[in-house]
Coordinates of C-alpha atoms and ligand atoms in Angstrom, one line a residue:
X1368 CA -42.9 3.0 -38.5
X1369 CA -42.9 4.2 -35.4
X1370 CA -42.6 8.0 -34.1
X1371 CA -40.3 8.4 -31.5
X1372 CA -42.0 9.9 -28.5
X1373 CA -41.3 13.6 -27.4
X1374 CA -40.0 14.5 -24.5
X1375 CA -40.2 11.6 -22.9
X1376 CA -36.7 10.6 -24.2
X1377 CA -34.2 8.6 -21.7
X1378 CA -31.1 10.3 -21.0
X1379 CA -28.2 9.6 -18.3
X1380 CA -28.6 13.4 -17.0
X1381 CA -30.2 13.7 -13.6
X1382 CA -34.0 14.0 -13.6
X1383 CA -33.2 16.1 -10.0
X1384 CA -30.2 18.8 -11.0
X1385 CA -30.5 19.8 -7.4
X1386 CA -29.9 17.2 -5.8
X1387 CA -26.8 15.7 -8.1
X1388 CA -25.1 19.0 -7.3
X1389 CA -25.8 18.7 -3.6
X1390 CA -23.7 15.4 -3.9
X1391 CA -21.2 16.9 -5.5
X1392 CA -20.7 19.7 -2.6
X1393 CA -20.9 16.7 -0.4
X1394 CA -18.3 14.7 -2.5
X1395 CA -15.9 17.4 -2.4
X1396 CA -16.1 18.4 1.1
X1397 CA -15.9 14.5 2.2
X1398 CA -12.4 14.3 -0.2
X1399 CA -11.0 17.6 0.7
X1400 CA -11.8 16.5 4.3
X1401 CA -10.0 13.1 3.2
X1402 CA -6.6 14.6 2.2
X1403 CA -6.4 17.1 5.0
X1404 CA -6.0 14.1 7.4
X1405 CA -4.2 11.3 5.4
X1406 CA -1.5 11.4 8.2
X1407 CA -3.6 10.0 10.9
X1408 CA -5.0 6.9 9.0
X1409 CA -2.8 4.1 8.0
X1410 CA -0.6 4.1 5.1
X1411 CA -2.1 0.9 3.6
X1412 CA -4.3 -1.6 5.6
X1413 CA -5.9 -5.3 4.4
X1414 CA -8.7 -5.6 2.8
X1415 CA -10.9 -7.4 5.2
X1416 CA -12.7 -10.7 3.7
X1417 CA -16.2 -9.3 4.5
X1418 CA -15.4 -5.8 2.0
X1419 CA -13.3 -8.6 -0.4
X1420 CA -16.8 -10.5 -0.8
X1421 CA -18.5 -7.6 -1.9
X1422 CA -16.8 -7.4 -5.3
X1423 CA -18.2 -10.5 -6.5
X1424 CA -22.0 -9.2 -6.5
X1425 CA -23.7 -9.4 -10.1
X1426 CA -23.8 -6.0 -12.6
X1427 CA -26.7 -4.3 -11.0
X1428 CA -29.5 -4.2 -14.2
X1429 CA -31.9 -2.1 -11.4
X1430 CA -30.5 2.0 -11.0
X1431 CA -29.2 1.8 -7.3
X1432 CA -28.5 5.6 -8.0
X1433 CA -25.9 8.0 -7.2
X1434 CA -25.6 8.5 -3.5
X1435 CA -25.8 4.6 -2.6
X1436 CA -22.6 3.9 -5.2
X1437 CA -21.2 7.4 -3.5
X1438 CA -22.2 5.6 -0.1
X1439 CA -20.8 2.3 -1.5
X1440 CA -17.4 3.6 -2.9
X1441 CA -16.8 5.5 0.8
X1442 CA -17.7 2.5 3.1
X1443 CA -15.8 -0.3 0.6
X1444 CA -13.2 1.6 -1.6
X1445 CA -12.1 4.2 0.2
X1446 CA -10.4 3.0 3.2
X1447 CA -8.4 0.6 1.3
X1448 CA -6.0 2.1 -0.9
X1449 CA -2.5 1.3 -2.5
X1450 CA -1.1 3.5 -0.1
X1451 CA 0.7 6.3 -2.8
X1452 CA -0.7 9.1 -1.1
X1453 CA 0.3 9.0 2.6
X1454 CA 3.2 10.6 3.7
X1455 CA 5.2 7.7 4.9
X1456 CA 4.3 5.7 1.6
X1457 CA 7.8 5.6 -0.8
X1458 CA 7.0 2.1 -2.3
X1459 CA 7.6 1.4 -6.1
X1460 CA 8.0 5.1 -7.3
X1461 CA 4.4 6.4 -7.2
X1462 CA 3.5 10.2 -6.8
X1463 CA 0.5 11.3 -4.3
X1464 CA -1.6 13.9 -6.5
X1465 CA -2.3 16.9 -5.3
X1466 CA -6.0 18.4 -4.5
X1467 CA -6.0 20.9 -7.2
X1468 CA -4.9 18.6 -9.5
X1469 CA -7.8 15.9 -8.4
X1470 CA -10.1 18.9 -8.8
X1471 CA -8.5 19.8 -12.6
X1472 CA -9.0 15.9 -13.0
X1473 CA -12.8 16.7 -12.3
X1474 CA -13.5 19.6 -14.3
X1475 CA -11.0 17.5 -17.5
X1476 CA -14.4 15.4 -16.9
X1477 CA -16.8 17.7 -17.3
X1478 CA -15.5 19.1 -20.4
X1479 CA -15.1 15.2 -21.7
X1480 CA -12.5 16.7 -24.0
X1481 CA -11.4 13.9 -26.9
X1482 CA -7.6 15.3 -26.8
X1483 CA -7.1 13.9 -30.1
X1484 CA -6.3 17.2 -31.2
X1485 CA -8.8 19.7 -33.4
X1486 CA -9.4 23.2 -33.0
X1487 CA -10.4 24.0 -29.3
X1488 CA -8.8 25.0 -26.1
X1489 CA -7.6 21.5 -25.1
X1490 CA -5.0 21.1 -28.0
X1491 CA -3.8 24.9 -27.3
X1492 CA -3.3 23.6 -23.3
X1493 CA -1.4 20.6 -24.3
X1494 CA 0.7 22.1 -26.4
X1495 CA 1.3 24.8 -24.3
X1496 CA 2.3 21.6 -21.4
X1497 CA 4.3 20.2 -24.0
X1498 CA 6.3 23.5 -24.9
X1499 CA 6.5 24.0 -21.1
X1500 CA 8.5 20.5 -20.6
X1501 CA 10.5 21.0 -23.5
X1502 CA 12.0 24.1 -21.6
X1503 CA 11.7 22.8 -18.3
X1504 CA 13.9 20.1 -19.3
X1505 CA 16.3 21.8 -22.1
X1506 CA 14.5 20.2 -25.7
X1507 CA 15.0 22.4 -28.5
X1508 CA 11.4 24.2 -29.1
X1509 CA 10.9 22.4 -33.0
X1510 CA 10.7 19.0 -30.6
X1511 CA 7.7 17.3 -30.9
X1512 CA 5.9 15.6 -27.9
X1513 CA 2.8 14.0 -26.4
X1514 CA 1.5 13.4 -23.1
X1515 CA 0.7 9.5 -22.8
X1516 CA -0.6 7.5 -19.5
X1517 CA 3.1 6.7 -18.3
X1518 CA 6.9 5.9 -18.9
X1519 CA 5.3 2.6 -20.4
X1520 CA 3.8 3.7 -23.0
X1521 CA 6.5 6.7 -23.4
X1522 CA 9.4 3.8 -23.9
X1523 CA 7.3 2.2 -26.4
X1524 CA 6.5 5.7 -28.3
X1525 CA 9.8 6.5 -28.5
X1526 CA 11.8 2.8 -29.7
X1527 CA 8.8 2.7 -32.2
X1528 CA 10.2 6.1 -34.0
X1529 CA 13.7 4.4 -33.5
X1530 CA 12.6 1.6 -34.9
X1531 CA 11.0 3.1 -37.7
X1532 CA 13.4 5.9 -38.2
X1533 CA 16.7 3.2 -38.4
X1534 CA 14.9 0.0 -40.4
X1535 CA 17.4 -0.5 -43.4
X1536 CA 13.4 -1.5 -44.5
X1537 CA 10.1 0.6 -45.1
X1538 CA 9.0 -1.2 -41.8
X1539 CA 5.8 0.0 -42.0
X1540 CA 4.9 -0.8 -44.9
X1541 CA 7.1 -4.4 -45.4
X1542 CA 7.1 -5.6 -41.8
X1543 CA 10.5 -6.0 -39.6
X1544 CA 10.9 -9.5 -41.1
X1545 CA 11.9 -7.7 -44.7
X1546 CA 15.3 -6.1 -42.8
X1547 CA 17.9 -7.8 -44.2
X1548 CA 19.8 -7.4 -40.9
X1549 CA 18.4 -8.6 -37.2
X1550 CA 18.2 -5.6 -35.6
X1551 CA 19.6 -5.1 -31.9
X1552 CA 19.1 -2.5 -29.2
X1553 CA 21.4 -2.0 -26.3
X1554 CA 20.4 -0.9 -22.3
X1555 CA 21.7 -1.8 -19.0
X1556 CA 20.8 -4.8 -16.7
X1557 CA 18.6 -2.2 -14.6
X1558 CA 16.5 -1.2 -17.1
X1559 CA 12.9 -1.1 -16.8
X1560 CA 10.7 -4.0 -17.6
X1561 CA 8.8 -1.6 -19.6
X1562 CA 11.9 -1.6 -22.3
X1563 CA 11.4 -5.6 -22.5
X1564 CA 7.6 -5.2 -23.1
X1565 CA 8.1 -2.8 -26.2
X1566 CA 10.7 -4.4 -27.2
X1567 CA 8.4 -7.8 -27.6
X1568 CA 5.4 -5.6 -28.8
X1569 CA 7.3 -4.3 -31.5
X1570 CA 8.3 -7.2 -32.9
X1571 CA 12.2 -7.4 -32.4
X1572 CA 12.1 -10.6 -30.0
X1573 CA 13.1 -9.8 -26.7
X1574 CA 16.4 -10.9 -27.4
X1575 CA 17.3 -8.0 -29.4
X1576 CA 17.8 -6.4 -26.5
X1577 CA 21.3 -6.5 -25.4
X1578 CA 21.6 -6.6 -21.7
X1579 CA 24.6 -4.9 -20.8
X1580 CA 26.3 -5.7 -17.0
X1581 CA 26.5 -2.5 -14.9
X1582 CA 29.4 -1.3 -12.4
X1583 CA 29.7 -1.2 -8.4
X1584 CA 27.2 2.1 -9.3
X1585 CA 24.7 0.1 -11.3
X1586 CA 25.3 2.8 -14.2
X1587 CA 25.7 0.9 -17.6
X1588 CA 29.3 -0.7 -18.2
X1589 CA 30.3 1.4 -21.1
X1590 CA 33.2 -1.1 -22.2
X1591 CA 31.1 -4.0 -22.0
X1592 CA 28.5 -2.0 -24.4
X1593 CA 31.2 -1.0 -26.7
X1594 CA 32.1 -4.9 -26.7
X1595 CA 28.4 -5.8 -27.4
X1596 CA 28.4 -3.7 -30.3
X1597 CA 31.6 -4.7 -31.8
X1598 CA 30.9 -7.8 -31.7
X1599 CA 27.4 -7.4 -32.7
X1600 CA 28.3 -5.6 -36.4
X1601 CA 30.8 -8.0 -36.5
X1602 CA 28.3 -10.7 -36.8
X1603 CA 26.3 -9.0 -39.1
X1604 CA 23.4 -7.7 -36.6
X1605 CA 22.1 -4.1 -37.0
X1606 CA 22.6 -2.0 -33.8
X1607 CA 20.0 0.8 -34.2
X1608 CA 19.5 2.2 -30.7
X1609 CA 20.7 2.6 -27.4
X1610 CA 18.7 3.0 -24.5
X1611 CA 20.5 5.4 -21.3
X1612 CA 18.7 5.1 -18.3
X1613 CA 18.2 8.4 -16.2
X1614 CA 17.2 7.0 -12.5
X1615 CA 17.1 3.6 -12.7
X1616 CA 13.8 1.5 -11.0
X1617 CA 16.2 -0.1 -8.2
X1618 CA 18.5 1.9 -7.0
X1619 CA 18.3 5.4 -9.0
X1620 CA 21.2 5.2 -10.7
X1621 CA 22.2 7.7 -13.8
X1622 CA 24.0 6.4 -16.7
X1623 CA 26.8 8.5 -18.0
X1624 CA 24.2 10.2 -20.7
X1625 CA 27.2 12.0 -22.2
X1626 CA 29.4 9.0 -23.1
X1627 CA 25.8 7.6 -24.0
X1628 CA 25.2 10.3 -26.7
X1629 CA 28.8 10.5 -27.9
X1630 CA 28.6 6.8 -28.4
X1631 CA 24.9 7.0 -30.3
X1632 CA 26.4 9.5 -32.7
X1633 CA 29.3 7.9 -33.6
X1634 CA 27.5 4.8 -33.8
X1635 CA 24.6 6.4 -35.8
X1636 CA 22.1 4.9 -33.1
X1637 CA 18.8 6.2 -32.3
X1638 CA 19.2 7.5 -28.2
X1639 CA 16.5 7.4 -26.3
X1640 CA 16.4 8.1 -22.3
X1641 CA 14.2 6.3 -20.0
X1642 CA 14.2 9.4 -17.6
X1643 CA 10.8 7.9 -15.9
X1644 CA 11.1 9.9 -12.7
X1645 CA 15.1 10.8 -13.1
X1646 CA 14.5 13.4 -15.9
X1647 CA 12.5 16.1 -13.6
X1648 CA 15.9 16.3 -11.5
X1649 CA 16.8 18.5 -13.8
X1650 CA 14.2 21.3 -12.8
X1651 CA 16.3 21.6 -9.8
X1652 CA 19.8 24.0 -10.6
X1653 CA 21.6 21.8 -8.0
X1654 CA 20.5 18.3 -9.4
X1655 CA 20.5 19.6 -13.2
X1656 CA 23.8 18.3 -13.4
X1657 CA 23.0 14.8 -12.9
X1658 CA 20.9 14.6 -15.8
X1659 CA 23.9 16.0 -18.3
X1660 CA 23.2 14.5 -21.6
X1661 CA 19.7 14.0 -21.4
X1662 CA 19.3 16.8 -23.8
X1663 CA 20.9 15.3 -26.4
X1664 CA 18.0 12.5 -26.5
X1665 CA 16.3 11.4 -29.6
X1666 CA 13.5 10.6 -27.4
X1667 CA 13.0 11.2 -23.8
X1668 CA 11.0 9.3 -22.0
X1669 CA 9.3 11.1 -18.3
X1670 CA 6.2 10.6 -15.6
X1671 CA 4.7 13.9 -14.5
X1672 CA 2.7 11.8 -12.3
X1673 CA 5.6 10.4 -10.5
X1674 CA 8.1 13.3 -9.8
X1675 CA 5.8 16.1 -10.3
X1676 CA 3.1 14.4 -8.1
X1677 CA 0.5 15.2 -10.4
X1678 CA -2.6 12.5 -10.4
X1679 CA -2.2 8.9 -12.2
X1680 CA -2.1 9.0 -15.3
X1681 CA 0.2 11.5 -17.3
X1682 CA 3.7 10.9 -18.8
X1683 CA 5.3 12.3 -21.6
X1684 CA 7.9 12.0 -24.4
X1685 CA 9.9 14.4 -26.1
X1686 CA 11.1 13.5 -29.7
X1687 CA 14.3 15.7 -31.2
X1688 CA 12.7 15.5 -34.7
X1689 CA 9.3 16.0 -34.9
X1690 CA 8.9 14.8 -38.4
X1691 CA 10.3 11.0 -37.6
X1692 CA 7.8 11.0 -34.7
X1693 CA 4.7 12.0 -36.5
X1694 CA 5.8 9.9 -39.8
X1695 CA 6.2 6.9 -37.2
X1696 CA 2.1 7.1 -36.3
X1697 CA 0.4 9.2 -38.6
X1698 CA -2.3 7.1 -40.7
X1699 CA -4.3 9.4 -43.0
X1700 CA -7.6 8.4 -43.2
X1701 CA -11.3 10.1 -44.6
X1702 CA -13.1 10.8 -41.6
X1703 CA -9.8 12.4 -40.2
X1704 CA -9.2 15.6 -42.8
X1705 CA -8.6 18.7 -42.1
X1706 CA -11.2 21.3 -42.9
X1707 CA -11.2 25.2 -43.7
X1708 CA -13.2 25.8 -40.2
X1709 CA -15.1 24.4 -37.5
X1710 CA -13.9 22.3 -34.9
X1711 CA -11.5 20.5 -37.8
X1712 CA -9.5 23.5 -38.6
X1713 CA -6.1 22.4 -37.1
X1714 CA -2.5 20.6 -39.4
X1715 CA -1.7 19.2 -35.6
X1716 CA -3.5 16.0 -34.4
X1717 CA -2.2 14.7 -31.0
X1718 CA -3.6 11.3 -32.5
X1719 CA -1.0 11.5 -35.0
X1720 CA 2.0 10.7 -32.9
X1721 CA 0.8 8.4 -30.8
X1722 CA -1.4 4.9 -30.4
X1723 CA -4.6 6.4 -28.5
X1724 CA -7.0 8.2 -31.0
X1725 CA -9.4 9.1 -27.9
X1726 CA -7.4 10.2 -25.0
X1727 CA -8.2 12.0 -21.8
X1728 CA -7.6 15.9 -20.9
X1729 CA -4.7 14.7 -19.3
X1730 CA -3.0 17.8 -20.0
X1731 CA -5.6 20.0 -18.3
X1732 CA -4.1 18.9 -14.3
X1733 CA -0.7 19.3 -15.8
X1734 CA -1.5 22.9 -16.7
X1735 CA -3.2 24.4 -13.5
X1736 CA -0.8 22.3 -11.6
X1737 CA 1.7 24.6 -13.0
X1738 CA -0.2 27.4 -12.7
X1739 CA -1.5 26.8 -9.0
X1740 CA 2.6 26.9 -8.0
X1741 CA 4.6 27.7 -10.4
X1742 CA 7.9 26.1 -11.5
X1743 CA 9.9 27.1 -8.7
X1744 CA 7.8 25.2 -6.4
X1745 CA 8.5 21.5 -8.0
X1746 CA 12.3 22.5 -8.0
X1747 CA 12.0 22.9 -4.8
X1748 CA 10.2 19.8 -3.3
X1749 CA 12.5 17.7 -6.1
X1750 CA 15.5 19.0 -4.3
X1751 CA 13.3 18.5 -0.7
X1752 CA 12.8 14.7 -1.8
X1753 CA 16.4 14.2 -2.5
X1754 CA 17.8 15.8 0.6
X1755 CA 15.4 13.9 2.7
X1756 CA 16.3 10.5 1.4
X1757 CA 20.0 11.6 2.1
X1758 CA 19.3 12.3 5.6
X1759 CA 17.5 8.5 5.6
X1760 CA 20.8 7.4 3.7
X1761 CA 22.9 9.0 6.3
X1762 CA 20.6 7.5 9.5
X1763 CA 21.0 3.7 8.0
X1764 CA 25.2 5.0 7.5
X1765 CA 24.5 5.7 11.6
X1766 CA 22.6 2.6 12.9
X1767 CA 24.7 -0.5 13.8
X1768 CA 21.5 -2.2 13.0
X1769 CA 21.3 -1.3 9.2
X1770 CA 23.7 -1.5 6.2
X1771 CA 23.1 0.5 2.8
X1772 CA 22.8 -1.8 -0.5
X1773 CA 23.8 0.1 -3.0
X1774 CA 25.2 3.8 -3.2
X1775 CA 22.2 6.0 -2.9
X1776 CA 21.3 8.0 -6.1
X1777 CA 18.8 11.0 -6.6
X1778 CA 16.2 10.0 -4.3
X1779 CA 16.3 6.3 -4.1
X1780 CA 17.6 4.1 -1.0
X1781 CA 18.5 0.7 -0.9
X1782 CA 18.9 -0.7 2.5
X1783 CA 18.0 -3.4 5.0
X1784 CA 18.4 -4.7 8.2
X1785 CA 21.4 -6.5 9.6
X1786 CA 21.8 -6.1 13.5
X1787 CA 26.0 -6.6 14.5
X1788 CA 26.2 -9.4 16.6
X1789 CA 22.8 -10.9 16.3
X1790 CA 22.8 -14.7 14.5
X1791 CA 20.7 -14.8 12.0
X1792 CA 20.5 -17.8 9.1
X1793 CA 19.2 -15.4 6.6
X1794 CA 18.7 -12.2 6.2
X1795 CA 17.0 -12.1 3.0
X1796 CA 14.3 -13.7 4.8
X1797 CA 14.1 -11.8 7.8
X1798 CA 14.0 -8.6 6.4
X1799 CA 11.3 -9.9 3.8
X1800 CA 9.2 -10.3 6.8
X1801 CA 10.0 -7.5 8.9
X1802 CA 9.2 -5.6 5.5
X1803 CA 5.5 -7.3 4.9
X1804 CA 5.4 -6.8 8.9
X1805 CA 5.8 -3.2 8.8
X1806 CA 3.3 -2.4 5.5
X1807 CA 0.6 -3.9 7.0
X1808 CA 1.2 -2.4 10.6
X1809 CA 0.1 0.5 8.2
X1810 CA 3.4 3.0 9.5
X1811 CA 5.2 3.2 6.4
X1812 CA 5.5 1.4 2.9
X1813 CA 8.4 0.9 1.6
X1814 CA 8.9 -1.6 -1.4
X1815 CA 11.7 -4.3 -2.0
X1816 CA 13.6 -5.6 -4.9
X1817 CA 17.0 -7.6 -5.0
X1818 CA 20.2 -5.9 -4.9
X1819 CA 23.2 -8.1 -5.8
X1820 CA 21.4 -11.0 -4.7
X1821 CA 20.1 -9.5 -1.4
X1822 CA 16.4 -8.9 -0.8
X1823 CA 16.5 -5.3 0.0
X1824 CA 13.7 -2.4 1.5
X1825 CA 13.9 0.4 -1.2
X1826 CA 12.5 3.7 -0.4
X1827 CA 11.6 5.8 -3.6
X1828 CA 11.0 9.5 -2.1
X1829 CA 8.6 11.3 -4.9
X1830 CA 6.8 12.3 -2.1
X1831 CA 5.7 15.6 -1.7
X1832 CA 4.2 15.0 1.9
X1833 CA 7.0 13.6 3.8
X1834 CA 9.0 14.9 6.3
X1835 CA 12.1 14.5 7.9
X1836 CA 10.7 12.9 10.8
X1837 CA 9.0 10.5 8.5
X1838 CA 12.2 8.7 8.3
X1839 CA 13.4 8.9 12.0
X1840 CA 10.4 6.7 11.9
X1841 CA 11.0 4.7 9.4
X1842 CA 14.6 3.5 10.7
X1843 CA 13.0 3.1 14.6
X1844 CA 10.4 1.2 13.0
X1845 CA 12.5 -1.1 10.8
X1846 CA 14.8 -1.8 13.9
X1847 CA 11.9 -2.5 16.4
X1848 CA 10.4 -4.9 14.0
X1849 CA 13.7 -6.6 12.8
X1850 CA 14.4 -7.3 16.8
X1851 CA 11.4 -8.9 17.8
X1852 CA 11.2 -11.0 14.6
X1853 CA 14.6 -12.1 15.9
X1854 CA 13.1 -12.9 19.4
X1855 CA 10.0 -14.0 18.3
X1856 CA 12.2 -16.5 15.7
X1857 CA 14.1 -17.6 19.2
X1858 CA 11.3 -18.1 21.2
X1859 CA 9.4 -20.4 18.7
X1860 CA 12.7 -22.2 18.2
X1861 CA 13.0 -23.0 22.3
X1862 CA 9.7 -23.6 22.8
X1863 CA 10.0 -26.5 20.2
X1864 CA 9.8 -30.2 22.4
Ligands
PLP2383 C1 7.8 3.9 -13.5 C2 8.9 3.7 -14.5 C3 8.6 3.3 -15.8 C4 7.2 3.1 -16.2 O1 6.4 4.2 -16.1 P1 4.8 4.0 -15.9 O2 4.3 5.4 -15.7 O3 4.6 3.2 -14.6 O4 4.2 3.3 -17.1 C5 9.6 3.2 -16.7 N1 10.9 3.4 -16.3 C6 11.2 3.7 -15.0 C7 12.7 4.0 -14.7 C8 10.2 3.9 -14.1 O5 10.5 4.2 -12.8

């Protein structure tokens, strides 16, 4: 056999300490430097093919070390981002980070923390986030909760305790196929594709889900729900949930939570809320209102990394009975026990109500986010983000040149554009190229989606660097671009033989 050699061991640490940390000062100042001037670069720009090639290269078996993939990342990754963090960028609903919350990202690193729970600092932090939220947002303080990578997997969390919790069957131990009774769940036409996806992962069939229409306010039709349901029991299906959506994807539109919850408890549904971005409305006391109802959620689904602009990833969801939710994931297993000390020593494993057993620090940016500005500062910049996309709301009401799609709600705006006067075959068209036009002219990215039929620009504003004069811009812009596309369309049409 042979004896390992001393001290000669390989290791991934750096053989010059000095020199790694030097890189780091460098990293930092080159980021901190990056941030400070975001407003001057573009929002988003193409990746050229000559940077696109460069992806293809083989895994490198030879070290190229750590300042040529430094050099490598800031010449060919850098300069071509999604776009989330500029101030004009309201695409999609994405959050920008902050600095300090990069730099907690960092140091979550360092520590290399497995958050599945134990007895260390980590668990007492999330915790600590999770009993934070449940005030922030009005959850009794016996609620259980996690922090998870997004609304996705938040959704998921929270119809699998529904599921569980409302099988007429031991699902987990019999399967769904046992239920004597199909078993149905019920959420608007503007519910996130993220519903659809657990809904198939859980094994219901996406047509369990009951679509339900929506009104001239895209809030769920609450007759047409009550219809579904009839009719549903009447056939011998088993309603066992009902999703409300708090700030829906397209247009930001509440359902009336407090018919929502009224209906789930007469109905003996599970209620969960897909408050993605729409639930941190209610940090702010003149929004609060919006969100009545949410409070009386089963589960509650929410992104700190959207409307709290904390760094991709962290969401979270709340669950009313914390026994359902930890029944619904615990698995006990031998290497898992609890011991009388050492790093064991702890009833509450974060693994336990959730999928991930090895999860990030997440918590950690969440935390010294909170810390760095305190409550009151995301109240304010949630009610900042929602009067700013008023005043864009109320410049598109203004222009002759624009028309609003749908009622603006929280901080989402639906609009395109549709000059009086001018002859145009179709505007769905035109605006989708006035809208590709203007994100890769770099000014401002909005995103699109379909409104009643009609391609629209939507403008999601979780975006803690805007300001007003971000959207003077964005409606010049929009009109400029829409014009010449119109001339530009004429003049290719006349210069046809
Ligand atoms: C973003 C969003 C989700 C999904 O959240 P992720 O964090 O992207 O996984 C779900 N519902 C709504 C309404 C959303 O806006």
């Amino acid at each position: 056999m042979n004896t390992p050699s001393h001290g000669t061991e390989k290791t991934l640490d750096p053989a010059d300490w000095q020199a790694m940390r030097a890189l780091g000062h460098r990293m930092v100042d080159d980021m901190m430097e990056y941030l400070e001037t975001l407003r001057d670069r573009p929002v988003w720009q193409p990746i050229p093919d000559r940077v696109r090639a460069r992806f293809g290269s083989p895994v490198p078996e030879a070290p190229e070390g750590a300042e040529s993939a430094y050099d490598d990342f800031v010449e060919n990754v850098l300069p071509y981002p999604h776009g989330n963090l500029h101030p004009r960028a309201w695409g999609w609903v994405n959050g920008q980070g902050t600095p300090f919350g990069a730099l907690a990202d960092f140091v979550a690193s360092v520590m290399n923390t497995n958050a599945h729970g134990g007895d260390n600092a980590a668990s007492l932090v999330e915790a600590q986030v999770i009993t934070w939220f449940k005030d922030l947002l009005g959850f009794p303080s016996d609620a259980s909760g996690l922090l998870l990578s997004g609304g996705s997997m938040a959704n998921l969390v929270g119809l699998a305790i529904a599921l569980n919790v409302k099988a007429e069957v031991d699902v987990q131990q019999v399967g769904l196929a046992a239920a004597p009774r199909r078993m149905v769940l019920y959420a608007s036409s503007q519910t996130h594709l993220s519903v659809t996806k657990a809904v198939r992962l859980l094994g219901l069939g996406a047509d369990a889900l009951r679509v339900i229409p929506v009104d001239e306010r895209f809030q769920i039709d609450l007759v047409a729900l009550n219809e579904a349901l009839a009719s549903d029991r009447a056939a011998g299906f088993h309603p066992f949930c009902v999703v409300g959506n708090l700030g829906t994807v397209n247009t930001g539109a509440v359902d009336d939570l407090t018919a929502l919850a009224n209906l789930a408890a007469r109905e003996r549904l599970w209620f969960h809320v897909d408050g993605a971005f729409g639930a941190l409305a209610a940090l702010s006391p003149e929004l609060r209102g919006m969100t009545a109802g949410m409070e009386r959620a089963d589960s509650l689904a929410f992104d700190p990394h959207k409307w709290m602009y904390m760094p991709i990833d962290v969401g979270c969801v709340l669950v009313r009975d914390a026994e359902h939710h930890r029944n619904t994931f615990a698995v006990k297993a031998d290497y898992l026990t609890q011991l009388p000390g050492g790093p064991s020593a702890t009833p509450n494993w974060f693994s336990d109500f959730g999928i991930q057993l090895s999860r990030r620090f997440s918590a950690l940016k969440v935390w010294m986010s909170l810390k760095e500005h305190g409550a009151g500062k995301y109240r304010a910049l949630i009610a900042q983000n929602v009067e700013h996309a008023r005043y864009l709301a109320r410049l598109i009401d203004e222009s002759p040149h624009l028309e609003l799609l749908a009622p603006m709600a929280l901080n989402v705006v639906c609009f395109r554009f549709a000059p009086v006067g001018a002859e145009v075959e179709s505007l769905d068209e035109l605006n989708e190229r006035l809208l590709v036009r203007l994100q890769e002219s770099g000014v401002a990215t909005p995103s699109h989606t379909v409104i009643n039929g009609r391609f629209a620009l939507r403008v999601a504003n979780t975006n803690h660097r805007t300001r007003a004069e971000d959207f003077d811009v964005l409606v010049s812009e929009v009109v400029r671009l829409g014009h010449a596309l119109i001339l530009e369309r004429r003049g290719a049409v006349c210069s046809t033989p």
